[in-house]
PDB file of C-alpha atoms in Angstrom:
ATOM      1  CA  UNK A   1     119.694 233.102  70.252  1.00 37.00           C
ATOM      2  CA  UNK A   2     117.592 235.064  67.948  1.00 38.00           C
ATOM      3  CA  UNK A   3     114.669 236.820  69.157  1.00 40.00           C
ATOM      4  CA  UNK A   4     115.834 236.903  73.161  1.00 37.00           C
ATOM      5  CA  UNK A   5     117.411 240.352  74.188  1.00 38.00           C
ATOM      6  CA  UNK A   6     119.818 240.159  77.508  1.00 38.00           C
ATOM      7  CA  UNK A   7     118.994 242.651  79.997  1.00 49.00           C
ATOM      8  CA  UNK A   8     121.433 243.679  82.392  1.00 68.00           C
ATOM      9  CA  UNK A   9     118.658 246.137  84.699  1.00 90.00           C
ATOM     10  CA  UNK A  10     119.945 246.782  88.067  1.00 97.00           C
ATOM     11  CA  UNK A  11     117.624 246.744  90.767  1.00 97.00           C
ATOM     12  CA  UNK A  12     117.466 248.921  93.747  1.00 98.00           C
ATOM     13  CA  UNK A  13     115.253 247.862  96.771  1.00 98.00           C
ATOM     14  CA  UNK A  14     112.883 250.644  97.583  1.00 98.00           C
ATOM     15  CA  UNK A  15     110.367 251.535 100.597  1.00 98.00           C
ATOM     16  CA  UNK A  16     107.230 250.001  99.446  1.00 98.00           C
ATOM     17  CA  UNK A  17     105.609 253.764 100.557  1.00 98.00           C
ATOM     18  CA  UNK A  18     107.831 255.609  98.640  1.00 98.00           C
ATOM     19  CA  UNK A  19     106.345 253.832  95.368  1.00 98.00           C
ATOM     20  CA  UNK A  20     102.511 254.785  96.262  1.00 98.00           C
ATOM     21  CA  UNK A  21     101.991 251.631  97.962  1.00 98.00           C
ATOM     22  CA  UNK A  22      99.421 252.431 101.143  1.00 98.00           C
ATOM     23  CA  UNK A  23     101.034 250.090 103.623  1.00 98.00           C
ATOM     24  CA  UNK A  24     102.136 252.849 106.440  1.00 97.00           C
ATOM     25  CA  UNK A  25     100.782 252.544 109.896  1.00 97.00           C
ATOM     26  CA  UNK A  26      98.545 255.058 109.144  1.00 97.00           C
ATOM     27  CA  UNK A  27      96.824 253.604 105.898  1.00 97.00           C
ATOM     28  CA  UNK A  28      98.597 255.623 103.853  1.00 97.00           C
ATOM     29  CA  UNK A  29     102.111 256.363 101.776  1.00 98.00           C
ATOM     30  CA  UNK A  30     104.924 259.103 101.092  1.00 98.00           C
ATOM     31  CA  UNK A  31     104.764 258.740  96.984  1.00 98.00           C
ATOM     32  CA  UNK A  32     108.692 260.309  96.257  1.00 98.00           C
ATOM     33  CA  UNK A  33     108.258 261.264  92.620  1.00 97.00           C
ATOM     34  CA  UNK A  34     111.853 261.725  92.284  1.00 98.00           C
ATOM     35  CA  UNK A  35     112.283 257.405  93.188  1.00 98.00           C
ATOM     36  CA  UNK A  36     109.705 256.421  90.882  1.00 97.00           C
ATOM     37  CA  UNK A  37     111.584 257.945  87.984  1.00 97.00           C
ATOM     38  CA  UNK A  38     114.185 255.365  88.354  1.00 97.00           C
ATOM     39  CA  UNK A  39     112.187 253.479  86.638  1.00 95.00           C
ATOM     40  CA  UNK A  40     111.952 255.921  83.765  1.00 94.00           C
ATOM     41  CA  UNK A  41     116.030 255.672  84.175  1.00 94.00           C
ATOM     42  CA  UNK A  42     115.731 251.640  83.498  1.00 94.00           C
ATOM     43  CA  UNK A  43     116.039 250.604  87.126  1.00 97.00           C
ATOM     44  CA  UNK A  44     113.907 247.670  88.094  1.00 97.00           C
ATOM     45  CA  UNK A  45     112.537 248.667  91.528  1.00 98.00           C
ATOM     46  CA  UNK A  46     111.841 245.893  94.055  1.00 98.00           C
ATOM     47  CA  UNK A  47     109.068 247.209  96.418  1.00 98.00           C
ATOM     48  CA  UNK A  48     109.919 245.834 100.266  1.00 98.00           C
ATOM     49  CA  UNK A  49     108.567 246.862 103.340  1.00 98.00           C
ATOM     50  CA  UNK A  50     109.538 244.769 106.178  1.00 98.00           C
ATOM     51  CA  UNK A  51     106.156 245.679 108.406  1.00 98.00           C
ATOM     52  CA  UNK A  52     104.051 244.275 106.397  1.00 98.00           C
ATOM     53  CA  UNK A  53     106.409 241.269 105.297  1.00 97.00           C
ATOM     54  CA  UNK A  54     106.225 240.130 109.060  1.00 98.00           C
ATOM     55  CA  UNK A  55     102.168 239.997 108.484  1.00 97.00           C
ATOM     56  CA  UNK A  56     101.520 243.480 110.064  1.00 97.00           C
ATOM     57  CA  UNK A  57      98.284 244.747 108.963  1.00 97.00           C
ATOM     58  CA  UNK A  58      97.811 248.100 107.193  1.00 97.00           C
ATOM     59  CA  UNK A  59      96.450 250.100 108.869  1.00 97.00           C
ATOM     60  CA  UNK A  60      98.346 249.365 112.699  1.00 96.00           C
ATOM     61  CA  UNK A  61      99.694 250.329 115.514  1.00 96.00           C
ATOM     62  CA  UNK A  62     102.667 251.969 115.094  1.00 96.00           C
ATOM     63  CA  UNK A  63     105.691 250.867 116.250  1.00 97.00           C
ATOM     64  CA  UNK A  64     108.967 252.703 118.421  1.00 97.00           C
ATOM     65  CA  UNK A  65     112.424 252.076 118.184  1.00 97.00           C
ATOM     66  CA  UNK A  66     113.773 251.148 121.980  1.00 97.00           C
ATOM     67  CA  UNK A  67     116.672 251.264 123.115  1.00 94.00           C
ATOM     68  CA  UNK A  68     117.201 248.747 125.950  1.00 89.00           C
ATOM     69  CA  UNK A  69     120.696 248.565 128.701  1.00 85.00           C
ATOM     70  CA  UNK A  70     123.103 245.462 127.252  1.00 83.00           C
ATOM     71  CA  UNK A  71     119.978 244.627 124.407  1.00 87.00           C
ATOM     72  CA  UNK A  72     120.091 245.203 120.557  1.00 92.00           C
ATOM     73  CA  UNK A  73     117.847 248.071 119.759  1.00 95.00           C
ATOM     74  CA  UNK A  74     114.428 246.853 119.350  1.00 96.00           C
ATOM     75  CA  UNK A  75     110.865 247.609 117.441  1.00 97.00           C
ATOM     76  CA  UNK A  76     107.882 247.853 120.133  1.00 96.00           C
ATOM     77  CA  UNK A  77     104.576 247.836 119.651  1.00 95.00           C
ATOM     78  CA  UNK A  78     103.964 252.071 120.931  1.00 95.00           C
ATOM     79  CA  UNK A  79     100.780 250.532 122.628  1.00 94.00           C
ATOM     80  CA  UNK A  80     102.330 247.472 124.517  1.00 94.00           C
ATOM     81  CA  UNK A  81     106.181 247.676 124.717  1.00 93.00           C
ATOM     82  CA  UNK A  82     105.995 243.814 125.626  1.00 94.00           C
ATOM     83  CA  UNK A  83     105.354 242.700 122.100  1.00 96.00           C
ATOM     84  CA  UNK A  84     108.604 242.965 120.209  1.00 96.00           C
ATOM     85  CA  UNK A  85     109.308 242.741 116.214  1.00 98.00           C
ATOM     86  CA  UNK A  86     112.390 242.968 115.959  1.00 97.00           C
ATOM     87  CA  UNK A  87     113.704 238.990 115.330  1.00 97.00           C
ATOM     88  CA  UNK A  88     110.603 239.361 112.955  1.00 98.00           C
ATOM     89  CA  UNK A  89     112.446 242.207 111.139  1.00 98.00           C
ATOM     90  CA  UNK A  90     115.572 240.938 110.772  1.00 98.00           C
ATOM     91  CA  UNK A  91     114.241 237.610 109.436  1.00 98.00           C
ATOM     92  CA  UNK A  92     112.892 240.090 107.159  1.00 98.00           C
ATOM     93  CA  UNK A  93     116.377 241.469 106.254  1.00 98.00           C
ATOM     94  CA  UNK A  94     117.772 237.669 105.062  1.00 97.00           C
ATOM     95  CA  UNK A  95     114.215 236.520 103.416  1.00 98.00           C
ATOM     96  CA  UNK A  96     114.824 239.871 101.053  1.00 98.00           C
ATOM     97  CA  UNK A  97     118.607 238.946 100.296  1.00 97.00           C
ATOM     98  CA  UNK A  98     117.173 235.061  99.617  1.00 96.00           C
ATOM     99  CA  UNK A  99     114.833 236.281  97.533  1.00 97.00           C
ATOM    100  CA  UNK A 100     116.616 239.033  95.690  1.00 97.00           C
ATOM    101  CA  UNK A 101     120.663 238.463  96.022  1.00 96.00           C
ATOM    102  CA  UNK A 102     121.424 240.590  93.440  1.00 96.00           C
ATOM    103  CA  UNK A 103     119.890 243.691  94.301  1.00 98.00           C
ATOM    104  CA  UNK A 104     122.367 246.233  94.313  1.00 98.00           C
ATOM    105  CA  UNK A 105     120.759 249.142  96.530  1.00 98.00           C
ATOM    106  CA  UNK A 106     117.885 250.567  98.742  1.00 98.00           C
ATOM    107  CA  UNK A 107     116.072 253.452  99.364  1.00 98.00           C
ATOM    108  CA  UNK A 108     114.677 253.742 102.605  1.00 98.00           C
ATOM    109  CA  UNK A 109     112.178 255.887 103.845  1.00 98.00           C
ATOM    110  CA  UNK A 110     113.136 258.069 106.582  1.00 98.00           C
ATOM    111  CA  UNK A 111     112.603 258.028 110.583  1.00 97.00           C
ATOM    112  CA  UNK A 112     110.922 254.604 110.285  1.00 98.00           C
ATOM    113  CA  UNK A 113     111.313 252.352 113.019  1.00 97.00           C
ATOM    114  CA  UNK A 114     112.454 249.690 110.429  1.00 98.00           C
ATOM    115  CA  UNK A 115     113.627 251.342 107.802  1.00 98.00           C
ATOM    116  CA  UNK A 116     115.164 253.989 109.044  1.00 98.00           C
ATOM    117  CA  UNK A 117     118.972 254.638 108.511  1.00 97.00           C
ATOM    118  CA  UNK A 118     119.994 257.144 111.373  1.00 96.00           C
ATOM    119  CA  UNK A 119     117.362 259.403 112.384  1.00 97.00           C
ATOM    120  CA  UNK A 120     114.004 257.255 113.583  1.00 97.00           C
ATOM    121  CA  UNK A 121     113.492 258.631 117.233  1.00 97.00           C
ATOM    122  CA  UNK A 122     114.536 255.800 119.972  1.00 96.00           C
ATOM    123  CA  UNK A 123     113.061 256.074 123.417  1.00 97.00           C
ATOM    124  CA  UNK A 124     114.211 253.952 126.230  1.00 95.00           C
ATOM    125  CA  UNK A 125     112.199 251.044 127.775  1.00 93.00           C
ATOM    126  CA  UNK A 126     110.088 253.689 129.849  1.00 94.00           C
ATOM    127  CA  UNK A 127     108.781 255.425 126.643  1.00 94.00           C
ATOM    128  CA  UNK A 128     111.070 258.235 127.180  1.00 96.00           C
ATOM    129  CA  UNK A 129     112.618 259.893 124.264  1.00 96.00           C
ATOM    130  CA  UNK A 130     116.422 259.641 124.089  1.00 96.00           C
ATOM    131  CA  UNK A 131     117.578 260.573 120.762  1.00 95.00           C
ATOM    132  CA  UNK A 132     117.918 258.922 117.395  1.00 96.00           C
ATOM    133  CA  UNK A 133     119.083 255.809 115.388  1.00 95.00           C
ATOM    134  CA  UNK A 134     118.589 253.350 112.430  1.00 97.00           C
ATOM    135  CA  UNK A 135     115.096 251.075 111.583  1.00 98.00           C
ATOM    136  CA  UNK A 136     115.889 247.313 112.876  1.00 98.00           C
ATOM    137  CA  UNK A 137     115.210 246.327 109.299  1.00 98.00           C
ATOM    138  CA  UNK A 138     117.671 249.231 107.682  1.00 98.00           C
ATOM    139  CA  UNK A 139     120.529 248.528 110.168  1.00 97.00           C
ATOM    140  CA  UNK A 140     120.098 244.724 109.490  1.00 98.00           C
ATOM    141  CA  UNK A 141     120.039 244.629 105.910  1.00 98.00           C
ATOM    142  CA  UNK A 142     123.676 247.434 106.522  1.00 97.00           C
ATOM    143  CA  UNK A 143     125.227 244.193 108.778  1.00 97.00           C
ATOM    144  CA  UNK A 144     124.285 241.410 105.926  1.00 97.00           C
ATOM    145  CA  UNK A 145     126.028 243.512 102.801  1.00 96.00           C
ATOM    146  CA  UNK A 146     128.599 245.480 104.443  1.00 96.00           C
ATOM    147  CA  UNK A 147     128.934 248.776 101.495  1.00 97.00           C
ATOM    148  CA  UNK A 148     126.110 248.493  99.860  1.00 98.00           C
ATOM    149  CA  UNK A 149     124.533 251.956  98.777  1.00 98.00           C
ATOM    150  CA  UNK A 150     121.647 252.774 100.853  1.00 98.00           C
ATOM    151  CA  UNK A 151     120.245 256.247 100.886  1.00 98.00           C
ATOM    152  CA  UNK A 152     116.942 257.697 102.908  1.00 98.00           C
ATOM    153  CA  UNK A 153     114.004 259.586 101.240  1.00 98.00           C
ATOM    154  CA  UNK A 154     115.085 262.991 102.395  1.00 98.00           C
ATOM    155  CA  UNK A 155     118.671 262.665 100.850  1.00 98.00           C
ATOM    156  CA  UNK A 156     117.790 260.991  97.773  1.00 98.00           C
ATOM    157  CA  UNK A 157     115.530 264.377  97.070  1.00 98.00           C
ATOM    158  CA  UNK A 158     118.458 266.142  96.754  1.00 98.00           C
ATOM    159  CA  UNK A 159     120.470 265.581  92.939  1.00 98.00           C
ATOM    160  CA  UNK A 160     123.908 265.567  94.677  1.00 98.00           C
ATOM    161  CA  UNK A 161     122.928 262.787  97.276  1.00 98.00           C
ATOM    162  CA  UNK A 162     121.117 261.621  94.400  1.00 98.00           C
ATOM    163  CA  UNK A 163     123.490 261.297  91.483  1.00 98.00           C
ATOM    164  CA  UNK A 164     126.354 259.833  94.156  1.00 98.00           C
ATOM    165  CA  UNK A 165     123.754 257.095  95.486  1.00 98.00           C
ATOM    166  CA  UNK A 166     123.308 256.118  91.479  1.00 98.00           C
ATOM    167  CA  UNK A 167     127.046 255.685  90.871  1.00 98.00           C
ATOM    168  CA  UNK A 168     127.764 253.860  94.126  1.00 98.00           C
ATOM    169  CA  UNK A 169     124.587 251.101  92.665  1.00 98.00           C
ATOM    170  CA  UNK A 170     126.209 251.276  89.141  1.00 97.00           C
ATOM    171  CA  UNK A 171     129.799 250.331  90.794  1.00 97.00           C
ATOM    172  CA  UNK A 172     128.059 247.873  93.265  1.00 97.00           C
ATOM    173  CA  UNK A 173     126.322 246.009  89.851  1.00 96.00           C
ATOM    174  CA  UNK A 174     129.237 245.659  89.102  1.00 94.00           C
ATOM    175  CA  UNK A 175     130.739 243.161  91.201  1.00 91.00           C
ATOM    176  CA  UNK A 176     127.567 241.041  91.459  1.00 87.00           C
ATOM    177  CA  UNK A 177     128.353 237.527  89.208  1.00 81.00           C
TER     178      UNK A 177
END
């Protein structure tokens, strides 16, 4: 057809805060120079952040990742651990995949209690802290597409962590339809 071009971009899912976007708990973001450039690259970058998908307000009340006895881990609100997010997040998790099947990898930003991928601080149901784990919306987004490359703010600042995540989306593009 003359005049149409075919693009084949590959799109990578990205932290909305890690693109500039002011929609932390606090107001504000964590700009990551370093993700941006992908666009430079000719990635298409699909902003998400599950907090504010759910209709959280910017700014809020943060939330904790619990850890509850014979429960999935959970998102609390830190001021009321009686109101709970985390069916909200996960809905999140397979609205994104609806909306964007073919993206072929995320960047998360780190120790967030939903997009977190291993090192968000948990605390059991009495507020206590007892260690670390992944963001409700990171882990469920991990259980809907088994392999796909994910990859946190702080590794994706380094080029080796980098460069592998890049390759990993490339061969993931490739087995989309």
């Amino acid at each position: 057809m003359r005049g149409s071009t075919v693009t084949n971009t590959i799109s990578i899912a990205v932290s909305s805060c890690l693109l500039g976007e002011n929609v932390r708990y606090d107001g504000g973001n964590r700009k990551n120079g370093h993700v941006i450039d992908l666009q430079e690259q000719g990635f298409e970058l699909i902003a998400v952040c599950p907090e504010v998908d759910i209709g959280l307000p910017t700014p809020r009340e943060p939330i904790d990742l619990v850890f509850a006895p014979t429960q999935r881990p959970s998102a609390r609100l830190r001021c009321d651990y009686r109101v709970d997010y985390s069916t909200r997040l996960r809905q999140a998790a397979y609205r994104f995949f609806g909306n964007h099947p073919n993206v072929c990898g995320f960047v998360f930003k780190s120790r967030s209690p939903s997009c977190g991928l291993h090192d968000t601080q948990a605390y059991d149901t009495a507020r206590s802290p007892i260690g670390q784990g992944a963001g409700i919306f990171a882990e469920e987004v991990q259980l809907l597409k088994a392999g796909i490359p994910v990859i946190d703010d702080v590794l994706f600042n380094d080029i080796h962590h980098r460069q592998k995540f890049l390759k990993a989306v490339q061969s993931w593009s490739l087995s989309l339809p």
